[in-house]
Short mmCIF file of C-alpha atoms in Angstrom, two decimals:
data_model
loop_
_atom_site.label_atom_id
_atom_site.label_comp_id
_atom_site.label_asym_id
_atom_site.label_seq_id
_atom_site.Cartn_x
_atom_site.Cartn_y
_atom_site.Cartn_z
CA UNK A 1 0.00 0.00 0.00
CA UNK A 2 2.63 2.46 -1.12
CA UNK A 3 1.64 6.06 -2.62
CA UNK A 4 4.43 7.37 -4.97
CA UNK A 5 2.40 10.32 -6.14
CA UNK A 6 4.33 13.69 -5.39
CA UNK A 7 0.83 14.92 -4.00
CA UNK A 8 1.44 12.75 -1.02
CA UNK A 9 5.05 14.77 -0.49
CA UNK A 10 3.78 17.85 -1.11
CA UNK A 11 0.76 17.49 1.25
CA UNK A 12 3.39 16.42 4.27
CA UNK A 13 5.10 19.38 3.45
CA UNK A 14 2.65 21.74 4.08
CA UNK A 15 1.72 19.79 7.01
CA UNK A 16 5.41 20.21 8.49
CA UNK A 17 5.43 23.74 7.47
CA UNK A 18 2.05 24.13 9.28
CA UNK A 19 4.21 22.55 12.82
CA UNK A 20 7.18 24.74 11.40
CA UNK A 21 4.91 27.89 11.94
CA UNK A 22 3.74 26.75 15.64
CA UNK A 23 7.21 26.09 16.19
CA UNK A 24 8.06 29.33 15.73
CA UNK A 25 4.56 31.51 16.75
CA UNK A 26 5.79 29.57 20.35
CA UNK A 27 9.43 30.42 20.50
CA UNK A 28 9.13 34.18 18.98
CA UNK A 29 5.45 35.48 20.24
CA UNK A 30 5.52 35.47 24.12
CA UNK A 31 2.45 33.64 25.29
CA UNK A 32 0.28 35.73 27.39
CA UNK A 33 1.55 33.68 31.04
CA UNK A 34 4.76 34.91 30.38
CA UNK A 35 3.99 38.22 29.14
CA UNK A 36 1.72 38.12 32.61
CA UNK A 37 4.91 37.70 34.52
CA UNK A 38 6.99 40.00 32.81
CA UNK A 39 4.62 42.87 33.96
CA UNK A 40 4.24 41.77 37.13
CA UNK A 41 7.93 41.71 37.50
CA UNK A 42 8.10 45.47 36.27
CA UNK A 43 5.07 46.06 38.57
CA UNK A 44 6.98 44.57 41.63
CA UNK A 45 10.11 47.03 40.49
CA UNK A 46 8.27 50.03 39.86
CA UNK A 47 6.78 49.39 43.63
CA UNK A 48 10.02 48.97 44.95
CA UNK A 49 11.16 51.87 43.99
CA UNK A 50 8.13 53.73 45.02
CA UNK A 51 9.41 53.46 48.68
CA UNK A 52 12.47 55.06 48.66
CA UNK A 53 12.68 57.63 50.74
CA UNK A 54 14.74 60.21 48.96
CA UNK A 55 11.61 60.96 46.35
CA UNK A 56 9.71 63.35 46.68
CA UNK A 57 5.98 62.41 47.62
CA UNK A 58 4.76 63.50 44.06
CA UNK A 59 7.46 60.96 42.08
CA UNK A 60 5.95 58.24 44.52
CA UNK A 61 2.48 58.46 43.70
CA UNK A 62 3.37 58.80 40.45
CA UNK A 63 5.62 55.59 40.42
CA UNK A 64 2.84 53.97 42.61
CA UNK A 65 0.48 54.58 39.89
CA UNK A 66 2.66 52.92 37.40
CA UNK A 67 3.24 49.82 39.63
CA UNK A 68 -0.79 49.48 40.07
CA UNK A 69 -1.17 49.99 36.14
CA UNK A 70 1.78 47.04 35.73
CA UNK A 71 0.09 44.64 37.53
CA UNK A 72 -3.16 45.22 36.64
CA UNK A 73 -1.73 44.55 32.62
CA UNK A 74 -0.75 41.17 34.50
CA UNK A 75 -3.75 40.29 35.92
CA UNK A 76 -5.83 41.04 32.65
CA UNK A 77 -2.69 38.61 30.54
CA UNK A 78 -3.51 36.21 33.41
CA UNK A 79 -6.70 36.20 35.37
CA UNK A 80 -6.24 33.20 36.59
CA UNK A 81 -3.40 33.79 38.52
CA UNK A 82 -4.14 34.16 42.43
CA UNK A 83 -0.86 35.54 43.24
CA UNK A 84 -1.61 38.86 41.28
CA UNK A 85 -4.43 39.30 42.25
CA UNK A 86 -2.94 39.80 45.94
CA UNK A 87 -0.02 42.16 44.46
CA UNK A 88 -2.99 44.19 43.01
CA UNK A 89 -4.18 44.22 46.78
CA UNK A 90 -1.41 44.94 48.32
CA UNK A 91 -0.61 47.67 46.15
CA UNK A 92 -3.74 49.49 46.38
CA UNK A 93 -3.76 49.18 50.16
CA UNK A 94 -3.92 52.76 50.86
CA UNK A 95 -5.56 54.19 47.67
CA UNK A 96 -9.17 55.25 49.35
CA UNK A 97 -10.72 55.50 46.13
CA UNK A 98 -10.54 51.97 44.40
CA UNK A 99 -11.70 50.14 47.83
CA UNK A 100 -14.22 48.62 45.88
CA UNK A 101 -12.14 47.77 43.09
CA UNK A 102 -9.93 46.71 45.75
CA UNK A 103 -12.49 44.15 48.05
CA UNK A 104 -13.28 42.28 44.38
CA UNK A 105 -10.12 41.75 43.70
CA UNK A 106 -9.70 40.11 46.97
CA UNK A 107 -12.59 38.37 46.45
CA UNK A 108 -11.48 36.88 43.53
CA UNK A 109 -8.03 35.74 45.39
CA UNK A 110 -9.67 34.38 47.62
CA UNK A 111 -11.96 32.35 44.86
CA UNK A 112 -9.02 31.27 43.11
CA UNK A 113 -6.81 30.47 46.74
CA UNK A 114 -8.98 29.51 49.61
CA UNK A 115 -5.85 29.25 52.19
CA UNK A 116 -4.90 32.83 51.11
CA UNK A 117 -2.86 35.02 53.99
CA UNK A 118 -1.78 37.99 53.16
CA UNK A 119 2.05 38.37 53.62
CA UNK A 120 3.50 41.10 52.49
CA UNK A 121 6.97 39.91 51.66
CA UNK A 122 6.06 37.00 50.32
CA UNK A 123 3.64 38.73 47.37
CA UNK A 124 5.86 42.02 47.04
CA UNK A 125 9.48 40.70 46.17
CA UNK A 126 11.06 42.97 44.04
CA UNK A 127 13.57 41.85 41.39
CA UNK A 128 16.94 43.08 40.57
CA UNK A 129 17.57 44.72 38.46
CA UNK A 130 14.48 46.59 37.22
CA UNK A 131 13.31 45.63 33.79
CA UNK A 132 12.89 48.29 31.48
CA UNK A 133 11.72 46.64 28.19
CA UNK A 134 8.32 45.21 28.48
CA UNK A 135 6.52 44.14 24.82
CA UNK A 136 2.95 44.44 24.60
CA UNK B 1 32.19 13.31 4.09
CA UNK B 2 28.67 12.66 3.71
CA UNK B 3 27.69 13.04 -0.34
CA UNK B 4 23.80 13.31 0.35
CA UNK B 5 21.00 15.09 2.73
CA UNK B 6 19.92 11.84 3.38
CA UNK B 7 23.33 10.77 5.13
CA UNK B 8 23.61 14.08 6.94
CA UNK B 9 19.88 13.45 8.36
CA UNK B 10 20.34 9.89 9.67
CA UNK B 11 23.01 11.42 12.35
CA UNK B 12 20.55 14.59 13.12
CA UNK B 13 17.59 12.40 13.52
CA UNK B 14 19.99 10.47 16.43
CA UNK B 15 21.27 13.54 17.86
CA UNK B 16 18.08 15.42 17.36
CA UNK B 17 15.92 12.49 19.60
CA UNK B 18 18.85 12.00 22.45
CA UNK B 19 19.24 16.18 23.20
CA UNK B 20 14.99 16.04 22.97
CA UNK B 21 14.38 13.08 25.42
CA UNK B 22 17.21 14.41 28.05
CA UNK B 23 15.83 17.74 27.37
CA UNK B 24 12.23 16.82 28.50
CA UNK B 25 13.99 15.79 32.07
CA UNK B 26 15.57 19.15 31.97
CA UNK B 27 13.70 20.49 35.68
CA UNK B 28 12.88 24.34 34.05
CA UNK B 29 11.56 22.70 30.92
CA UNK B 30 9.46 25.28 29.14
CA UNK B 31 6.92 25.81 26.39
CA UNK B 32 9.96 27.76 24.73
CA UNK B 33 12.42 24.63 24.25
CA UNK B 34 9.74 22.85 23.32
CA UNK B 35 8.87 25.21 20.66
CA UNK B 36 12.75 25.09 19.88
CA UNK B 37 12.78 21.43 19.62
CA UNK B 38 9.53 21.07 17.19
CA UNK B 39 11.41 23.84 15.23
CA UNK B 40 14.39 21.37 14.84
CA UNK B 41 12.41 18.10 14.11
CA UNK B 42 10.35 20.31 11.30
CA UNK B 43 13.22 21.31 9.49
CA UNK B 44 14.84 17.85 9.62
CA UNK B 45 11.64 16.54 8.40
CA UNK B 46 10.82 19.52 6.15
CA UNK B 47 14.71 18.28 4.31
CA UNK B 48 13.85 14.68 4.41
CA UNK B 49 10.64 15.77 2.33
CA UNK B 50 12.79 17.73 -0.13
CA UNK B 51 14.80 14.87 -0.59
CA UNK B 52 12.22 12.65 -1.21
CA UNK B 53 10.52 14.69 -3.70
CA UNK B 54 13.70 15.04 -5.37
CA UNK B 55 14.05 11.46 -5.67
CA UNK B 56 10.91 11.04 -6.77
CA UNK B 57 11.93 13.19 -9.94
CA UNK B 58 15.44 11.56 -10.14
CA UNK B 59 14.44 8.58 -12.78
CA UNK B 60 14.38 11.97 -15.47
CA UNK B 61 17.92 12.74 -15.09
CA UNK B 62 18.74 8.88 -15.80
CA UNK B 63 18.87 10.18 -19.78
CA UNK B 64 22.21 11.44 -19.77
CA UNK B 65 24.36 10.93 -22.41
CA UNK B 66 27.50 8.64 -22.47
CA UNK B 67 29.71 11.44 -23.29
CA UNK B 68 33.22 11.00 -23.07
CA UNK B 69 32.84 8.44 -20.57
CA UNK B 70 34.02 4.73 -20.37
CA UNK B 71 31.63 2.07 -20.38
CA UNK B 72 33.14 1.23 -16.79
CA UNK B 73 32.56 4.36 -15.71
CA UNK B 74 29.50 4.83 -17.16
CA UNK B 75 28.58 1.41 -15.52
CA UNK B 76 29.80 2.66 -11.76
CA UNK B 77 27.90 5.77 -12.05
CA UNK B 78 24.71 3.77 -13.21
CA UNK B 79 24.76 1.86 -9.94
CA UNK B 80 25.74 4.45 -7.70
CA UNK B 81 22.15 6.53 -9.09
CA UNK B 82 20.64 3.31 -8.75
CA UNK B 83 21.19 2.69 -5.07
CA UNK B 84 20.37 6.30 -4.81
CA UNK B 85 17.22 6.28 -6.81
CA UNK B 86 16.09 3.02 -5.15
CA UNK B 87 16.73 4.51 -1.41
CA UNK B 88 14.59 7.36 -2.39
CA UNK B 89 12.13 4.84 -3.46
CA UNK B 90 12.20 2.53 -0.32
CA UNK B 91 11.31 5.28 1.84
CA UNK B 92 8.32 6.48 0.06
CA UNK B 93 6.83 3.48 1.65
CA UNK B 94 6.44 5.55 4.88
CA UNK B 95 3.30 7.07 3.17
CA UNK B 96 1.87 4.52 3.98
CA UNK B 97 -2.48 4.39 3.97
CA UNK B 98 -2.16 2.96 7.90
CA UNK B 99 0.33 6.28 8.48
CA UNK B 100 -1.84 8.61 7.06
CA UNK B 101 -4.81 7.03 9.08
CA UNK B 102 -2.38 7.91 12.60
CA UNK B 103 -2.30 11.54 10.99
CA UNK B 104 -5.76 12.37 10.07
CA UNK B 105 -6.37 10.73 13.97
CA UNK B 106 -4.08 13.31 15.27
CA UNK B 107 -5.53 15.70 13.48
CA UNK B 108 -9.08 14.98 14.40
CA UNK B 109 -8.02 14.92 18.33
CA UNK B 110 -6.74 18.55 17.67
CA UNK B 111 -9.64 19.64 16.33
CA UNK B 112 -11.98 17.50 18.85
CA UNK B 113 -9.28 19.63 21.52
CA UNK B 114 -9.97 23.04 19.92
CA UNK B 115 -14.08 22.43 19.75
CA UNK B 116 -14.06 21.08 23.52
CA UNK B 117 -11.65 24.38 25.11
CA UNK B 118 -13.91 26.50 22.47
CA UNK B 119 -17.54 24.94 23.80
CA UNK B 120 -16.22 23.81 27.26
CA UNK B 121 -18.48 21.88 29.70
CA UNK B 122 -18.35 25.11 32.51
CA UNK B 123 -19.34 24.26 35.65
CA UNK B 124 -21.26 27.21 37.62
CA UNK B 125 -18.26 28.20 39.80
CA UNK B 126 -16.16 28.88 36.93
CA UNK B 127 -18.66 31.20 35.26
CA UNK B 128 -19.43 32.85 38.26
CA UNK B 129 -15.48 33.55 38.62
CA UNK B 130 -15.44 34.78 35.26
CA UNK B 131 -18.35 37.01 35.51
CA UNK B 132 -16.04 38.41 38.78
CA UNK B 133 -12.59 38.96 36.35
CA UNK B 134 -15.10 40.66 34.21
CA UNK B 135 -17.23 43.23 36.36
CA UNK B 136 -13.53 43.97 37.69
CA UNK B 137 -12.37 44.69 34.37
CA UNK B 138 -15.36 46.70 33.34
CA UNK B 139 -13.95 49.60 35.09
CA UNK B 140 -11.19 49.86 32.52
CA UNK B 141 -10.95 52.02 29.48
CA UNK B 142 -11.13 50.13 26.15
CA UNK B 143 -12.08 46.98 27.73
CA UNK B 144 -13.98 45.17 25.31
CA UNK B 145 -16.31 42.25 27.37
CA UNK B 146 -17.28 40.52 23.96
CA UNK B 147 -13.48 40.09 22.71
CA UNK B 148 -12.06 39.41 26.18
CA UNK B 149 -10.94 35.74 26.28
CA UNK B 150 -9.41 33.90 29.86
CA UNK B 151 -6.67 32.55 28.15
CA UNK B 152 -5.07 32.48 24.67
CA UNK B 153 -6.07 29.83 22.28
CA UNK B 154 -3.00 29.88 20.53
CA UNK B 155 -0.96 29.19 23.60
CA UNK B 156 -2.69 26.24 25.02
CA UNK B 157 -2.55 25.21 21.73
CA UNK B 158 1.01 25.10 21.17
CA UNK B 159 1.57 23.96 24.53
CA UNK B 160 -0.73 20.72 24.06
CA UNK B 161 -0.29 20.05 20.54
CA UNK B 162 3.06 20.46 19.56
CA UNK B 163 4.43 17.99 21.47
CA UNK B 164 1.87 15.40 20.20
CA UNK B 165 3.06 16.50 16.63
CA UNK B 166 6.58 16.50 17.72
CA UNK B 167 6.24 12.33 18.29
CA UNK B 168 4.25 12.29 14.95
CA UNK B 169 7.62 13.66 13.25
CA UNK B 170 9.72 11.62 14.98
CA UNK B 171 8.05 8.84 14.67
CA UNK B 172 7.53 9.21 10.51
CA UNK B 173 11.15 10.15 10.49
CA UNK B 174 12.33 7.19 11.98
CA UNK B 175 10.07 5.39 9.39
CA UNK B 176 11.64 6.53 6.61
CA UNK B 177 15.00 5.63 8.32
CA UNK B 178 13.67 1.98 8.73
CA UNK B 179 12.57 1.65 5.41
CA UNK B 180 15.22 2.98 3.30
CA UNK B 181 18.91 2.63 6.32
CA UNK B 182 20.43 -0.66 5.52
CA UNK B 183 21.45 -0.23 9.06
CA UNK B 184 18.26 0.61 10.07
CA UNK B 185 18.45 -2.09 12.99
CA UNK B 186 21.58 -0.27 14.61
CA UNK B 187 19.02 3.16 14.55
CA UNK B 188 16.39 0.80 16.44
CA UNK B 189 18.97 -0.52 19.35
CA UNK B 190 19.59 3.07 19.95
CA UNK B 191 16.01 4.19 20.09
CA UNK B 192 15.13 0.82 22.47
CA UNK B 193 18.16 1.68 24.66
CA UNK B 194 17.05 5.72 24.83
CA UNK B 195 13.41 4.13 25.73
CA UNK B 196 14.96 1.87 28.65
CA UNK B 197 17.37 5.04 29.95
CA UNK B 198 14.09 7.48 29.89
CA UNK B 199 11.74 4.83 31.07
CA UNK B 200 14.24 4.58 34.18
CA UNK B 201 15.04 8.16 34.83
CA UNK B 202 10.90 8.15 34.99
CA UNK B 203 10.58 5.43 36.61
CA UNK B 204 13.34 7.05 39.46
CA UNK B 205 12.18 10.56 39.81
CA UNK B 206 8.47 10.31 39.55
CA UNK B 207 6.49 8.84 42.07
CA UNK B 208 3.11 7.06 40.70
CA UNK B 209 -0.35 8.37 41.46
CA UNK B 210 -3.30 6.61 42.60
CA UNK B 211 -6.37 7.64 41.44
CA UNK B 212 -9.74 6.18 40.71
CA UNK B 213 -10.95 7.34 37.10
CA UNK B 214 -13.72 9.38 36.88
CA UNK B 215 -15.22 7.70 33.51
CA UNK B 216 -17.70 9.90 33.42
CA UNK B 217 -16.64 13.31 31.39
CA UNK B 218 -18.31 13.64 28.02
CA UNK B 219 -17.52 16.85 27.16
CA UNK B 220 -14.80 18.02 29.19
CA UNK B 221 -13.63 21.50 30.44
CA UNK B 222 -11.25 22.38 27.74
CA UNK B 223 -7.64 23.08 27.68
CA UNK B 224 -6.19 25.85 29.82
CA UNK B 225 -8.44 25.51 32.61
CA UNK B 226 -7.21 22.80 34.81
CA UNK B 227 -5.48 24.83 37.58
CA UNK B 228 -8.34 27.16 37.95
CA UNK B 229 -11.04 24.38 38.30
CA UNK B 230 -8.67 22.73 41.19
CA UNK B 231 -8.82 25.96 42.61
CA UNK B 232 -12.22 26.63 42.78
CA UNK B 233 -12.39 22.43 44.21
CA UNK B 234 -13.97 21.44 41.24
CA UNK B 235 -11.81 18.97 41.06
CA UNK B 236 -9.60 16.91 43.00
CA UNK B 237 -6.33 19.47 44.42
CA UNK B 238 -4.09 15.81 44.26
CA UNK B 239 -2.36 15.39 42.22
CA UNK B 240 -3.89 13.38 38.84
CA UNK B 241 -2.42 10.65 36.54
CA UNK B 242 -1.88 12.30 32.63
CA UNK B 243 -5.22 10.55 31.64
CA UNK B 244 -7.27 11.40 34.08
CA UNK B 245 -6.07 15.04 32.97
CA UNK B 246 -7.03 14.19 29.62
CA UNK B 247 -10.67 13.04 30.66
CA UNK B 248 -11.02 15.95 32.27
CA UNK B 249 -9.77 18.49 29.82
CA UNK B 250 -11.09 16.60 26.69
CA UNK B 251 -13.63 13.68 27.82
CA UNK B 252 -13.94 10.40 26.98
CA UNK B 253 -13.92 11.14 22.95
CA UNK B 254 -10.86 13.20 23.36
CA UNK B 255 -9.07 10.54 25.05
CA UNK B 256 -10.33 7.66 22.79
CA UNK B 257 -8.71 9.85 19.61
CA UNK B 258 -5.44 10.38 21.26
CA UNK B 259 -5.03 6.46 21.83
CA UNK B 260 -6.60 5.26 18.69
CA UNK B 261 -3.28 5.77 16.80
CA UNK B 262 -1.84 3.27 19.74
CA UNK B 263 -4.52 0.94 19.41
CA UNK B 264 -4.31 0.79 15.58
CA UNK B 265 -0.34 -0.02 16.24
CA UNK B 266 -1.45 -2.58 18.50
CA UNK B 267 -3.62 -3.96 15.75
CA UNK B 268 -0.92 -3.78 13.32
CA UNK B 269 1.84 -5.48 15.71
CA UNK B 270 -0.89 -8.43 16.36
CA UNK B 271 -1.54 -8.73 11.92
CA UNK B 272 2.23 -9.03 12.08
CA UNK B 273 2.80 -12.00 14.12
CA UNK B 274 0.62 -14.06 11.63
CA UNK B 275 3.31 -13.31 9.08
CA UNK B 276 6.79 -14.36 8.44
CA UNK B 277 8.11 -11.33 7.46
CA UNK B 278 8.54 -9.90 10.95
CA UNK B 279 10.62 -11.06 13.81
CA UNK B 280 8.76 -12.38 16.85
CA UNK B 281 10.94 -10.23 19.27
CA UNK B 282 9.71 -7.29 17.33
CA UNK B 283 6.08 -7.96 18.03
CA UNK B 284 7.08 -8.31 21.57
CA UNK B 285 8.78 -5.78 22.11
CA UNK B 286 6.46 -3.23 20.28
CA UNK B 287 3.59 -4.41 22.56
CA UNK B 288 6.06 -4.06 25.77
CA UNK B 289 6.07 -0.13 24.66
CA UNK B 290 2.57 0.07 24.08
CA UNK B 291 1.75 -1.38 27.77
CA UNK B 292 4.56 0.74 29.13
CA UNK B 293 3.40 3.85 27.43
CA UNK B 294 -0.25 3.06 28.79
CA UNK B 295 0.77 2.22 32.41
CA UNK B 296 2.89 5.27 32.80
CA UNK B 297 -0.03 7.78 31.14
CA UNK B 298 -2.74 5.82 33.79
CA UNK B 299 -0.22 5.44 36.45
CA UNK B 300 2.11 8.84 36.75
CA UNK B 301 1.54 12.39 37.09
CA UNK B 302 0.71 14.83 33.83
CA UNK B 303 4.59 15.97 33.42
CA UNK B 304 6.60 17.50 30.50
CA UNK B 305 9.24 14.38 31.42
CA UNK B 306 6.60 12.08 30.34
CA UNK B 307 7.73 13.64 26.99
CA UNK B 308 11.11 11.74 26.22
CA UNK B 309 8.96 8.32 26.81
CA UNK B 310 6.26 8.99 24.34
CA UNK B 311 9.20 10.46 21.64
CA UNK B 312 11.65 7.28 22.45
CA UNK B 313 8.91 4.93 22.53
CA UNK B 314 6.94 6.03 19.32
CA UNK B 315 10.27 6.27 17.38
CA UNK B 316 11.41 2.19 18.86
CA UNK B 317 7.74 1.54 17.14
CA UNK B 318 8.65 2.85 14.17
CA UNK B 319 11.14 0.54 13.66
CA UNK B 320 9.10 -2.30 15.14
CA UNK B 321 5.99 -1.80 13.39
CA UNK B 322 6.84 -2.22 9.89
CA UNK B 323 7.19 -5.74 8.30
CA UNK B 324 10.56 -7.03 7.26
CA UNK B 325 12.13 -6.19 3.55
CA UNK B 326 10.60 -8.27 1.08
CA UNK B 327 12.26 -6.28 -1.93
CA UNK B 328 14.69 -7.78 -4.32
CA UNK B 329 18.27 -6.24 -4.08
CA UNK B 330 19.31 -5.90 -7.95
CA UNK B 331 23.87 -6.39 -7.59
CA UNK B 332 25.83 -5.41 -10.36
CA UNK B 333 29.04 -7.06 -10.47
CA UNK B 334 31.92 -5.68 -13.19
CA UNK B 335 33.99 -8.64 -14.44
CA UNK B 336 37.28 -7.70 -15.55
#
């Protein structure tokens, strides 16, 4: 049972060209877990830098901001994720005005991790150094 | 050193299956590498194909002309295209109708996979989650509810597929090898001996799961969304055997297509043993995998290392699978 037609070449080869093209849509196109926890990361650095002392209040909000808009780009790349969810908390700890943004994420860390404590250092970790490029 | 593609190949296709099974052991194994790896066993396969269709044209360049050569030359270069030409030839029996059978079953379990993570079977906790992510996200600018998706169907994609079609090369590759290598046998040693060493390593550093099978999934929740249903206690936190995964991700017809290519083998190894063309120790040992493969997929826990198994095993049953050379070898001796 032996096909010697050149269709039966030519179809494989499309076929391997096909697994060619996943090949390389996996290695060169970040998938969206790891794109998840490359903002995080530059969330967890912007934070970290937030708390230096030597800025002046204004440059902290405004790196504060940053962090919060990081991780929420992680947390939208990975919902699913309970871990971000709790950075997203912990973050927005003392912003007054997204307490009810804040509770529902919390709600939905809880959801996602029943056993859930919130420990600062072991959610807020920053990495060093900071990374700077972050693709979309 | 080497004259052809073909000779060049047989030593990537060795090299190519030892770095990918030790690879697949390799603790930080990610979706990357094994992106890199099906990268590496497409091109070798994507060559292979060249070749062949080359060959497959080579009979027209038999009309040369004698030229100013000798009739002994002339003769020596007649068998040398010959051989050539006939190689070629031998392994165009790896399109076989029972291959392309194990393809178009691989390709219907894909597309069974994409339907099933498309159309899941969501249980309420998981939409009520969802509905959660979303009335968080609602708050955001340019957030578009409709277009929104959990995860990216592309990614679980390439992470559940292209491994699948990584064996699928591998194993077609080391067809071709077994019809058309001379020392084709030496090729199979190796693969049976990579099987043993991975089955070992496995066998060492993975502890076995017991688990009663839940039978029951139909339609299963998809790919992608394992984690998040053990999460939410949907399903068992313990850990689960690969199949049990694999009824819960795909169901009962998702699992049926992914072993239907085995069981087809299976039937193929049992036609064999009422011929005389194969070797008994063949049969046996191509059944041994089978089991092994089986056990391991009921038995162990869903992990990438499970990986260099299914490669080393599929490509040993490449070489056991097919019957024993029944072609007439055409020898040219030159009298002088």
């Amino acid at each position: 049972m032996q096909i010697t037609k050149p269709a039966s070449i030519y179809c494989a080869l499309i076929l391997v060209s096909c697994i060619l093209l996943t090949g390389l849509y996996g290695l060169l196109v970040q998938s969206r877990t790891f794109s998840a926890q490359q903002w995080s990361s530059h969330s967890l650095d912007l934070h970290h830098r937030s708390l230096n002392g030597m800025l002046t209040p204004q440059q902290q909000d405004m790196l504060s901001a940053e962090a919060l808009d990081a991780m929420n780009k992680a947390v939208y790349r990975d919902p699913y994720n309970p871990n971000y969810w709790v950075r997203l908390v912990v973050m927005n700890k003392g912003n007054e005005q997204n307490m009810l943004r804040n509770s529902e994420a919390m709600g939905i860390a809880k959801l996602l991790k029943p056993d859930i404590i919130l420990h600062h250092d072991q959610y807020i970790v920053p990495l060093n150094p900071a990374r700077q490029k972050i693709s979309e | 050193m080497h004259k052809t593609f073909y000779d060049s190949a047989v030593y990537f296709y060795v090299c190519l299956l030892i770095g990918s099974c030790f690879a697949a052991f390799y603790p930080d194994a990610s979706d990357s590498m094994m992106a890199f790896v099906g990268v590496l066993w497409s091109l070798l396969v994507f060559g292979m194909l060249l070749w062949m269709l080359e060959r497959l044209h080579y009979h027209n360049k038999f009309t040369y002309k004698l030229g100013k050569k000798r009739l002994p030359e002339h003769l020596l270069d007649k068998m040398k295209r010959q051989k050539v030409y006939s190689k070629g030839m031998r392994s165009l029996k790896s399109f076989s109708v029972v291959n392309w059978f194990l393809l178009v079953s691989l390709l219907i379990f894909f597309i069974w996979g994409l339907w099933v993570t498309h159309s899941p079977n969501m249980p309420e906790s998981l939409y009520a989650l969802n509905d959660r992510i979303l009335y968080y996200f609602k708050s955001f600018e340019n957030f578009d509810r409709d277009s929104y998706r959990f995860f990216s169907f592309m990614d679980v994609s390439v992470r559940n597929i292209l491994p699948l079609f990584i064996v699928a090369l591998a194993y077609w590759a080391g067809q071709v090898f077994a019809y058309s290598n001379r020392n084709g046998h030496i090729i199979m040693w190796l693969c049976i001996s990579l099987f043993v060493i991975s089955l070992l390593l496995f066998v060492l550093y993975y502890t076995p799961v017991y688990n009663t099978f839940n039978l029951g999934v139909w339609g299963g929740y998809g790919w992608g969304r394992i984690d998040v249903l053990k999460a939410l206690g949907v399903i068992s936190s313990a850990s689960q055997s690969s199949l049990q995964v694999r009824l819960y991700t795909l169901g009962l017809p998702g699992v049926f297509f992914l072993y239907l290519p085995a069981l087809v083998v299976a039937l193929i190894f049992i036609r064999n043993m009422f011929t005389k063309s194969t070797d008994r120790y063949k049969i046996t040992l191509g059944l041994v995998i089978l089991c092994v493969l089986f056990c391991i997929d009921a038995f162990y826990a869903d992990d990438t290392a499970a990986f260099a198994l299914w490669l080393s095993g599929w490509s040993c049953i490449a070489f056991l699978s097919i019957r024993g050379r029944t072609d007439v070898r055409k020898i040219y001796r030159i009298y002088q």
